Amino acid sequence: MNADFTIEELAFQKEVRTFLDNEFPFEFRTKIDANRRLSKKEIIRWQKILYEKGWAAPTWPVEFGGTGWSQVQRHIFATEMGLIGAPEPVPFGMKMVAPVIMEYGTEEQKNRFLPDILESNVWWCQGYSEPNSGSDLASLKTTAVRDGDEYIVNGAKTWNTYGQYADWIFCLVRTDNTVKKQEGISFLLIDMSSPGITLRPIVLLDGHPEVNEVFFDDVRVPVNNIVGEENKGWTYAKLLLTHERSNIAGVPRGKRRLRGLKRIAADTDDGFGNTMLENPRFKNKLAEVEIQLQALEYSELRTLAALSVGKAPGPESSILKIVGTELAQEMDELFVELAAYSCLPFVPEQFEDGFQGVPLGPGNSAYAALNYFNNRKASIYGGSNEIQRNIICKHVLGL
Amino acid sequence: MDFSYTEEQQMLQESVQKFVQKNYEFATRAKIIASENGYSNENWELFAELGWLTVPFCEEDGGFGGSAVDLTVMMDEFGKANLVEPFTPTAILGGGLVSALGEKGQKTELLGPLMEGKLQLACAYAETGSRFNLSNVTTTATVEGDQVRLNGEKINVLNGSNADKLLLVARESGAQTDRNGISIFLVDNDSDGLSIQPYTNVDGKKAAQISFASVSVPLSARLGEAGGALPALEAVIDRATVAVSAEAVGALEALLQKTVEYSKTRKQFGTPIGTFQALQHRMADMFIECQLARSIVIMAAMKLDSTENDVEKSKAVSAAKSRVGKAIEKVGQEAIQIHGGIGMTEELDVGHLFKRVTAIDIQFGNTDYHTARFSSL
Ligand SMILES: Cc1cc2nc3c(=O)[nH]c(=O)nc-3n(C[C@H](O)[C@H](O)[C@H](O)COP(=O)(O)OP(=O)(O)OC[C@H]3O[C@@H](n4cnc5c(N)ncnc54)[C@H](O)[C@@H]3O)c2cc1C
């Protein structure tokens, strides 16, 4: 048993590091360290840099312009990116809809959609959840009714992340009301500029309109925008969910944030003449987080090793989702604890692109509470942690 | 032994409940927060009329009696409604310090108008480096003849931008964390050299960061003895700590009740989510947390009203805040989680309650601080 990289893998790691050192824009690093949101334009700029290098799509096969990397190479790349805080591509196109199109789409769809995803020319969003269909996704009610060469779509989707920036949306829609709920669902690609689509921004607890409600009012969609067969959408969606859940552990990001916690703790007075890094209670909490991060990392590596020898991502990925999100939330709390009074000011605009003023509070401490509130989402979305535990009960423990 | 409210306390409770029902709908509250002052002056005048502003004060000062238990009766209801009016900074902190340290003249000048709703106060004690240690003060006060010069910066000044007068905690002598040498001065909000940066806190309440650049006040602006203000400051903050803990208990019970209600109506998989045992047990735990939090806050309030010595009182306060902090974390997070996506939005009162209790968790010292204080006392 060993967890070592091969010589080739180590060389690859070095190549990735050198590339990131040279090519990841310095001003992005500064912004990310200051907890500023990168703009859409900036994310695209970074994606184009990766694209030029041929690394835009680490998980795609070569035939579609991907890297064709092994599991370990992907892991190395994701790790190095995460350690410096480089943004991953917006997942909806690259990681979610693209694999479905590759697997079940027509040649025409592959040619039409994949290159623009690869080059970040077209942005996607995910239209699954509905106001009354969250955890029980299969109960969704948005309908698509065939009318000649078109579907007419009616209904509402919600919690649509970054819908305001998206050019296209991939939706699960009901195309048959007469069968078992999972069997009447289709996977439909819809141009966001279609007449009849309206967005209502939803402001989250951090003051940011990160998600939207999307209304469909007699929206006409060409039938050739359906992926795969009519009424088979549920099967495709499930494939997508396993992709959504991979890489969810967030170990590199966790390591980066742990470094951040230690740095801030060293700069924060505990009020009694020591720094928070010297404060025994806080030190213990940091240690506990670090230990959990190590347990998570090695769990992820074990999963990775299984994937490398061709096993499909199984329900074990639920472990990574649950532990990864809950550990991230624990770190959120530690940032709040360090910031103390300084995280109370609610000034979300100071973390927006283009903010010119002087931020309140030392070292961006006012970000800590915003982030704590916002990241409560992590245990809710992507299959809530309760649903993940149900999966473990059912598929692993046989309960 | 009797844990029931007296008739007077019941009346106080009903009076707050009635007000809240009539004047504190979700949309009304949002409007109040968005207004310039961040609180409703109309409400404030009504508070005065209803006599609520007299509750923290003893009869000698013209108040209702000043019992901590009375205070928790009100704060509990304030918490349920997530009320944003600056009751704690003006009546409990500011008024409390004047009552504890002021001379007769100062009391007459300030407490009367305060209880009539005509005076807003704020207490500037925290600094960037002080964290929760009240004796950690770098803001300086230098006596020059019959004037005092004030220099330094204060953070987290609740109601700081609305206050007519600030109660500034400053050091006249001694090293940074000495218990002796700390005084409190009354500073008018329009004094030269004062710069107030107002902002809204995560819980919708107004606060400010305030710097004092050679602000000059007359010696008579000092409350109490030179350098001897710390014990009174600690006692007042202790009372405020119990008050906001009671507010948190009210808010947590509101969160629990709203969560249980929601779980009975929200259906997934063809059944209310409240039928899932995985969620039921967690709501049972939330209930237990609320009960324990309520118990320990009652304990602390009763101790404050008792003849126990100061150490025992402070210990009880820290026990309450520490334990309530744990309940806040648990109940607050579970309320959001069980609501799912809708709990994450500004559109539901649940999220706002969650943010309020999170702020209370930090205010006057978090769980860790109070646990450590408990064990060191
Ligand atoms: C910030 C954010 C971004 C999102 N982005 C997107 C997006 O881009 N596209 C998209 O389609 N969706 C998105 N979602 C939606 C997300 O997938 C749903 O919120 C999630 O599926 C939960 O659904 P719900 O919010 O309706 O909660 P509900 O399903 O109503 O669940 C409420 C609570 O009940 C629990 N529960 C439900 N069923 C069970 C059970 N059987 N056993 C035990 N507990 C149960 C849940 O875990 C939760 O705690 C996003 C959500 C958030 C918060």
GROMACS .gro file of N, CA and C in nm, chain A residues 67-177:
model
  333
   67THR      N    1  -0.857   1.699  -2.184
   67THR     CA    2  -0.716   1.666  -2.161
   67THR      C    3  -0.690   1.516  -2.171
   68GLY      N    4  -0.794   1.440  -2.149
   68GLY     CA    5  -0.776   1.296  -2.145
   68GLY      C    6  -0.692   1.249  -2.027
   69TRP      N    7  -0.685   1.330  -1.924
   69TRP     CA    8  -0.602   1.297  -1.809
   69TRP      C    9  -0.654   1.176  -1.731
   70SER      N   10  -0.560   1.112  -1.663
   70SER     CA   11  -0.598   1.005  -1.571
   70SER      C   12  -0.665   1.066  -1.448
   71GLN      N   13  -0.725   0.979  -1.366
   71GLN     CA   14  -0.787   1.026  -1.242
   71GLN      C   15  -0.685   1.099  -1.155
   72VAL      N   16  -0.564   1.043  -1.149
   72VAL     CA   17  -0.462   1.103  -1.062
   72VAL      C   18  -0.420   1.239  -1.115
   73GLN      N   19  -0.405   1.249  -1.246
   73GLN     CA   20  -0.370   1.380  -1.303
   73GLN      C   21  -0.477   1.485  -1.275
   74ARG      N   22  -0.602   1.444  -1.290
   74ARG     CA   23  -0.711   1.538  -1.259
   74ARG      C   24  -0.703   1.583  -1.115
   75HIS      N   25  -0.673   1.485  -1.030
   75HIS     CA   26  -0.663   1.515  -0.888
   75HIS      C   27  -0.551   1.615  -0.862
   76ILE      N   28  -0.437   1.591  -0.925
   76ILE     CA   29  -0.322   1.682  -0.906
   76ILE      C   30  -0.358   1.822  -0.953
   77PHE      N   31  -0.420   1.828  -1.069
   77PHE     CA   32  -0.457   1.959  -1.124
   77PHE      C   33  -0.555   2.031  -1.032
   78ALA      N   34  -0.660   1.960  -0.990
   78ALA     CA   35  -0.760   2.022  -0.903
   78ALA      C   36  -0.696   2.068  -0.772
   79THR      N   37  -0.602   1.987  -0.722
   79THR     CA   38  -0.535   2.023  -0.597
   79THR      C   39  -0.455   2.151  -0.612
   80GLU      N   40  -0.374   2.157  -0.717
   80GLU     CA   41  -0.290   2.276  -0.735
   80GLU      C   42  -0.375   2.401  -0.757
   81MET      N   43  -0.482   2.385  -0.832
   81MET     CA   44  -0.572   2.499  -0.855
   81MET      C   45  -0.635   2.544  -0.723
   82GLY      N   46  -0.682   2.447  -0.648
   82GLY     CA   47  -0.751   2.478  -0.523
   82GLY      C   48  -0.658   2.543  -0.421
   83LEU      N   49  -0.532   2.499  -0.420
   83LEU     CA   50  -0.438   2.553  -0.322
   83LEU      C   51  -0.411   2.702  -0.342
   84ILE      N   52  -0.418   2.748  -0.468
   84ILE     CA   53  -0.396   2.891  -0.488
   84ILE      C   54  -0.529   2.966  -0.504
   85GLY      N   55  -0.639   2.893  -0.495
   85GLY     CA   56  -0.769   2.959  -0.503
   85GLY      C   57  -0.812   2.994  -0.644
   86ALA      N   58  -0.747   2.932  -0.744
   86ALA     CA   59  -0.788   2.960  -0.883
   86ALA      C   60  -0.929   2.907  -0.906
   87PRO      N   61  -1.014   2.984  -0.970
   87PRO     CA   62  -1.153   2.939  -0.985
   87PRO      C   63  -1.164   2.821  -1.081
   88GLU      N   64  -1.246   2.727  -1.043
   88GLU     CA   65  -1.280   2.618  -1.134
   88GLU      C   66  -1.376   2.675  -1.236
   89PRO      N   67  -1.388   2.610  -1.352
   89PRO     CA   68  -1.489   2.659  -1.446
   89PRO      C   69  -1.627   2.651  -1.382
   90VAL      N   70  -1.716   2.743  -1.421
   90VAL     CA   71  -1.853   2.735  -1.372
   90VAL      C   72  -1.903   2.596  -1.410
   91PRO      N   73  -1.949   2.519  -1.311
   91PRO     CA   74  -1.969   2.376  -1.335
   91PRO      C   75  -2.083   2.341  -1.430
   92PHE      N   76  -2.180   2.432  -1.443
   92PHE     CA   77  -2.304   2.391  -1.511
   92PHE      C   78  -2.281   2.346  -1.655
   93GLY      N   79  -2.193   2.418  -1.726
   93GLY     CA   80  -2.163   2.377  -1.863
   93GLY      C   81  -2.065   2.262  -1.863
   94MET      N   82  -1.945   2.290  -1.812
   94MET     CA   83  -1.833   2.197  -1.821
   94MET      C   84  -1.858   2.062  -1.754
   95LYS      N   85  -1.912   2.065  -1.633
   95LYS     CA   86  -1.918   1.942  -1.556
   95LYS      C   87  -2.056   1.877  -1.558
   96MET      N   88  -2.158   1.954  -1.591
   96MET     CA   89  -2.293   1.899  -1.577
   96MET      C   90  -2.357   1.867  -1.711
   97VAL      N   91  -2.376   1.969  -1.794
   97VAL     CA   92  -2.450   1.939  -1.916
   97VAL      C   93  -2.360   1.870  -2.019
   98ALA      N   94  -2.233   1.908  -2.021
   98ALA     CA   95  -2.144   1.851  -2.125
   98ALA      C   96  -2.137   1.698  -2.120
   99PRO      N   97  -2.115   1.638  -2.004
   99PRO     CA   98  -2.108   1.491  -2.002
   99PRO      C   99  -2.236   1.425  -2.051
  100VAL      N  100  -2.350   1.489  -2.027
  100VAL     CA  101  -2.477   1.432  -2.074
  100VAL      C  102  -2.486   1.442  -2.226
  101ILE      N  103  -2.446   1.557  -2.278
  101ILE     CA  104  -2.448   1.573  -2.424
  101ILE      C  105  -2.351   1.473  -2.488
  102MET      N  106  -2.233   1.458  -2.430
  102MET     CA  107  -2.135   1.364  -2.485
  102MET      C  108  -2.191   1.223  -2.490
  103GLU      N  109  -2.261   1.186  -2.383
  103GLU     CA  110  -2.306   1.048  -2.371
  103GLU      C  111  -2.434   1.021  -2.451
  104TYR      N  112  -2.526   1.115  -2.448
  104TYR     CA  113  -2.659   1.088  -2.504
  104TYR      C  114  -2.699   1.181  -2.618
  105GLY      N  115  -2.621   1.289  -2.642
  105GLY     CA  116  -2.660   1.387  -2.743
  105GLY      C  117  -2.636   1.338  -2.884
  106THR      N  118  -2.696   1.409  -2.981
  106THR     CA  119  -2.672   1.378  -3.122
  106THR      C  120  -2.540   1.440  -3.164
  107GLU      N  121  -2.490   1.399  -3.282
  107GLU     CA  122  -2.366   1.459  -3.334
  107GLU      C  123  -2.385   1.609  -3.348
  108GLU      N  124  -2.502   1.646  -3.399
  108GLU     CA  125  -2.531   1.788  -3.420
  108GLU      C  126  -2.521   1.864  -3.288
  109GLN      N  127  -2.579   1.806  -3.182
  109GLN     CA  128  -2.574   1.872  -3.051
  109GLN      C  129  -2.431   1.882  -3.000
  110LYS      N  130  -2.355   1.775  -3.019
  110LYS     CA  131  -2.215   1.779  -2.973
  110LYS      C  132  -2.138   1.891  -3.043
  111ASN      N  133  -2.156   1.900  -3.174
  111ASN     CA  134  -2.083   2.003  -3.248
  111ASN      C  135  -2.131   2.143  -3.213
  112ARG      N  136  -2.258   2.152  -3.186
  112ARG     CA  137  -2.316   2.283  -3.164
  112ARG      C  138  -2.281   2.337  -3.024
  113PHE      N  139  -2.283   2.248  -2.923
  113PHE     CA  140  -2.274   2.299  -2.786
  113PHE      C  141  -2.136   2.283  -2.721
  114LEU      N  142  -2.068   2.171  -2.749
  114LEU     CA  143  -1.947   2.142  -2.670
  114LEU      C  144  -1.833   2.242  -2.692
  115PRO      N  145  -1.805   2.280  -2.820
  115PRO     CA  146  -1.692   2.374  -2.837
  115PRO      C  147  -1.714   2.506  -2.762
  116ASP      N  148  -1.835   2.555  -2.762
  116ASP     CA  149  -1.861   2.682  -2.693
  116ASP      C  150  -1.850   2.669  -2.541
  117ILE      N  151  -1.877   2.550  -2.491
  117ILE     CA  152  -1.857   2.528  -2.347
  117ILE      C  153  -1.708   2.526  -2.318
  118LEU      N  154  -1.636   2.453  -2.403
  118LEU     CA  155  -1.491   2.440  -2.386
  118LEU      C  156  -1.423   2.576  -2.385
  119GLU      N  157  -1.468   2.663  -2.475
  119GLU     CA  158  -1.404   2.795  -2.487
  119GLU      C  159  -1.468   2.900  -2.396
  120SER      N  160  -1.566   2.857  -2.315
  120SER     CA  161  -1.637   2.950  -2.227
  120SER      C  162  -1.707   3.063  -2.305
  121ASN      N  163  -1.750   3.034  -2.423
  121ASN     CA  164  -1.823   3.136  -2.500
  121ASN      C  165  -1.969   3.141  -2.457
  122VAL      N  166  -2.019   3.024  -2.416
  122VAL     CA  167  -2.159   3.016  -2.378
  122VAL      C  168  -2.169   2.965  -2.235
  123TRP      N  169  -2.247   3.034  -2.155
  123TRP     CA  170  -2.264   2.994  -2.015
  123TRP      C  171  -2.398   2.925  -1.994
  124TRP      N  172  -2.393   2.820  -1.911
  124TRP     CA  173  -2.512   2.741  -1.884
  124TRP      C  174  -2.557   2.757  -1.739
  125CYS      N  175  -2.685   2.729  -1.718
  125CYS     CA  176  -2.731   2.714  -1.580
  125CYS      C  177  -2.821   2.590  -1.571
  126GLN      N  178  -2.846   2.551  -1.447
  126GLN     CA  179  -2.914   2.423  -1.423
  126GLN      C  180  -3.058   2.446  -1.380
  127GLY      N  181  -3.152   2.394  -1.456
  127GLY     CA  182  -3.294   2.411  -1.424
  127GLY      C  183  -3.358   2.280  -1.383
  128TYR      N  184  -3.327   2.237  -1.263
  128TYR     CA  185  -3.385   2.113  -1.210
  128TYR      C  186  -3.495   2.145  -1.107
  129SER      N  187  -3.451   2.209  -0.997
  129SER     CA  188  -3.541   2.228  -0.883
  129SER      C  189  -3.660   2.317  -0.919
  130GLU      N  190  -3.769   2.290  -0.851
  130GLU     CA  191  -3.888   2.373  -0.864
  130GLU      C  192  -3.936   2.408  -0.724
  131PRO      N  193  -4.024   2.509  -0.715
  131PRO     CA  194  -4.069   2.548  -0.581
  131PRO      C  195  -4.122   2.430  -0.499
  132ASN      N  196  -4.189   2.338  -0.564
  132ASN     CA  197  -4.243   2.225  -0.488
  132ASN      C  198  -4.169   2.093  -0.511
  133SER      N  199  -4.060   2.100  -0.582
  133SER     CA  200  -3.981   1.980  -0.608
  133SER      C  201  -3.835   2.009  -0.582
  134GLY      N  202  -3.791   1.980  -0.460
  134GLY     CA  203  -3.651   2.001  -0.424
  134GLY      C  204  -3.584   1.866  -0.409
  135SER      N  205  -3.590   1.812  -0.286
  135SER     CA  206  -3.532   1.680  -0.264
  135SER      C  207  -3.603   1.574  -0.349
  136ASP      N  208  -3.733   1.590  -0.361
  136ASP     CA  209  -3.810   1.498  -0.444
  136ASP      C  210  -3.819   1.554  -0.585
  137LEU      N  211  -3.703   1.553  -0.649
  137LEU     CA  212  -3.690   1.615  -0.780
  137LEU      C  213  -3.783   1.553  -0.883
  138ALA      N  214  -3.802   1.423  -0.874
  138ALA     CA  215  -3.880   1.353  -0.976
  138ALA      C  216  -4.026   1.396  -0.979
  139SER      N  217  -4.068   1.472  -0.877
  139SER     CA  218  -4.207   1.517  -0.877
  139SER      C  219  -4.226   1.644  -0.959
  140LEU      N  220  -4.124   1.685  -1.031
  140LEU     CA  221  -4.128   1.815  -1.100
  140LEU      C  222  -4.246   1.827  -1.196
  141LYS      N  223  -4.291   1.952  -1.214
  141LYS     CA  224  -4.417   1.976  -1.284
  141LYS      C  225  -4.406   2.063  -1.408
  142THR      N  226  -4.292   2.125  -1.430
  142THR     CA  227  -4.279   2.207  -1.550
  142THR      C  228  -4.304   2.117  -1.672
  143THR      N  229  -4.395   2.159  -1.759
  143THR     CA  230  -4.435   2.071  -1.869
  143THR      C  231  -4.375   2.115  -2.001
  144ALA      N  232  -4.353   2.018  -2.087
  144ALA     CA  233  -4.316   2.045  -2.225
  144ALA      C  234  -4.413   1.965  -2.312
  145VAL      N  235  -4.494   2.037  -2.390
  145VAL     CA  236  -4.595   1.971  -2.472
  145VAL      C  237  -4.558   1.986  -2.618
  146ARG      N  238  -4.557   1.875  -2.685
  146ARG     CA  239  -4.514   1.874  -2.825
  146ARG      C  240  -4.616   1.946  -2.913
  147ASP      N  241  -4.566   2.035  -3.000
  147ASP     CA  242  -4.653   2.104  -3.096
  147ASP      C  243  -4.574   2.114  -3.227
  148GLY      N  244  -4.593   2.018  -3.316
  148GLY     CA  245  -4.518   2.014  -3.442
  148GLY      C  246  -4.370   1.993  -3.413
  149ASP      N  247  -4.289   2.085  -3.461
  149ASP     CA  248  -4.144   2.075  -3.444
  149ASP      C  249  -4.095   2.138  -3.314
  150GLU      N  250  -4.189   2.172  -3.229
  150GLU     CA  251  -4.149   2.243  -3.107
  150GLU      C  252  -4.213   2.183  -2.983
  151TYR      N  253  -4.149   2.208  -2.871
  151TYR     CA  254  -4.215   2.186  -2.742
  151TYR      C  255  -4.261   2.322  -2.691
  152ILE      N  256  -4.375   2.320  -2.623
  152ILE     CA  257  -4.417   2.443  -2.555
  152ILE      C  258  -4.400   2.419  -2.405
  153VAL      N  259  -4.313   2.501  -2.345
  153VAL     CA  260  -4.275   2.479  -2.205
  153VAL      C  261  -4.346   2.580  -2.114
  154ASN      N  262  -4.404   2.526  -2.007
  154ASN     CA  263  -4.471   2.609  -1.908
  154ASN      C  264  -4.435   2.563  -1.767
  155GLY      N  265  -4.413   2.658  -1.678
  155GLY     CA  266  -4.385   2.622  -1.539
  155GLY      C  267  -4.283   2.715  -1.478
  156ALA      N  268  -4.229   2.671  -1.364
  156ALA     CA  269  -4.131   2.754  -1.294
  156ALA      C  270  -4.020   2.666  -1.237
  157LYS      N  271  -3.898   2.712  -1.256
  157LYS     CA  272  -3.781   2.651  -1.192
  157LYS      C  273  -3.732   2.748  -1.085
  158THR      N  274  -3.657   2.695  -0.989
  158THR     CA  275  -3.608   2.789  -0.888
  158THR      C  276  -3.469   2.749  -0.837
  159TRP      N  277  -3.413   2.835  -0.757
  159TRP     CA  278  -3.277   2.820  -0.702
  159TRP      C  279  -3.173   2.811  -0.812
  160ASN      N  280  -3.206   2.878  -0.921
  160ASN     CA  281  -3.124   2.870  -1.038
  160ASN      C  282  -2.998   2.954  -1.021
  161THR      N  283  -2.885   2.887  -0.993
  161THR     CA  284  -2.761   2.960  -0.965
  161THR      C  285  -2.709   3.032  -1.089
  162TYR      N  286  -2.678   3.160  -1.073
  162TYR     CA  287  -2.620   3.243  -1.179
  162TYR      C  288  -2.702   3.244  -1.307
  163GLY      N  289  -2.832   3.220  -1.297
  163GLY     CA  290  -2.918   3.229  -1.415
  163GLY      C  291  -2.905   3.363  -1.485
  164GLN      N  292  -2.874   3.467  -1.407
  164GLN     CA  293  -2.864   3.600  -1.467
  164GLN      C  294  -2.748   3.613  -1.564
  165TYR      N  295  -2.650   3.522  -1.553
  165TYR     CA  296  -2.535   3.528  -1.644
  165TYR      C  297  -2.544   3.425  -1.755
  166ALA      N  298  -2.646   3.341  -1.751
  166ALA     CA  299  -2.646   3.224  -1.839
  166ALA      C  300  -2.709   3.254  -1.975
  167ASP      N  301  -2.653   3.191  -2.078
  167ASP     CA  302  -2.710   3.200  -2.213
  167ASP      C  303  -2.806   3.085  -2.238
  168TRP      N  304  -2.779   2.971  -2.174
  168TRP     CA  305  -2.862   2.853  -2.194
  168TRP      C  306  -2.894   2.789  -2.059
  169ILE      N  307  -3.003   2.717  -2.057
  169ILE     CA  308  -3.040   2.644  -1.936
  169ILE      C  309  -3.073   2.500  -1.975
  170PHE      N  310  -3.022   2.404  -1.897
  170PHE     CA  311  -3.067   2.266  -1.921
  170PHE      C  312  -3.171   2.231  -1.816
  171CYS      N  313  -3.283   2.177  -1.865
  171CYS     CA  314  -3.399   2.160  -1.778
  171CYS      C  315  -3.446   2.016  -1.776
  172LEU      N  316  -3.500   1.978  -1.664
  172LEU     CA  317  -3.582   1.857  -1.661
  172LEU      C  318  -3.726   1.902  -1.672
  173VAL      N  319  -3.797   1.844  -1.768
  173VAL     CA  320  -3.936   1.884  -1.790
  173VAL      C  321  -4.024   1.759  -1.799
  174ARG      N  322  -4.151   1.776  -1.769
  174ARG     CA  323  -4.243   1.663  -1.775
  174ARG      C  324  -4.302   1.654  -1.914
  175THR      N  325  -4.282   1.539  -1.978
  175THR     CA  326  -4.338   1.520  -2.112
  175THR      C  327  -4.445   1.412  -2.111
  176ASP      N  328  -4.462   1.345  -1.998
  176ASP     CA  329  -4.570   1.246  -1.989
  176ASP      C  330  -4.624   1.244  -1.847
  177ASN      N  331  -4.752   1.273  -1.836
  177ASN     CA  332  -4.816   1.281  -1.705
  177ASN      C  333  -4.881   1.152  -1.662
   0.00000   0.00000   0.00000
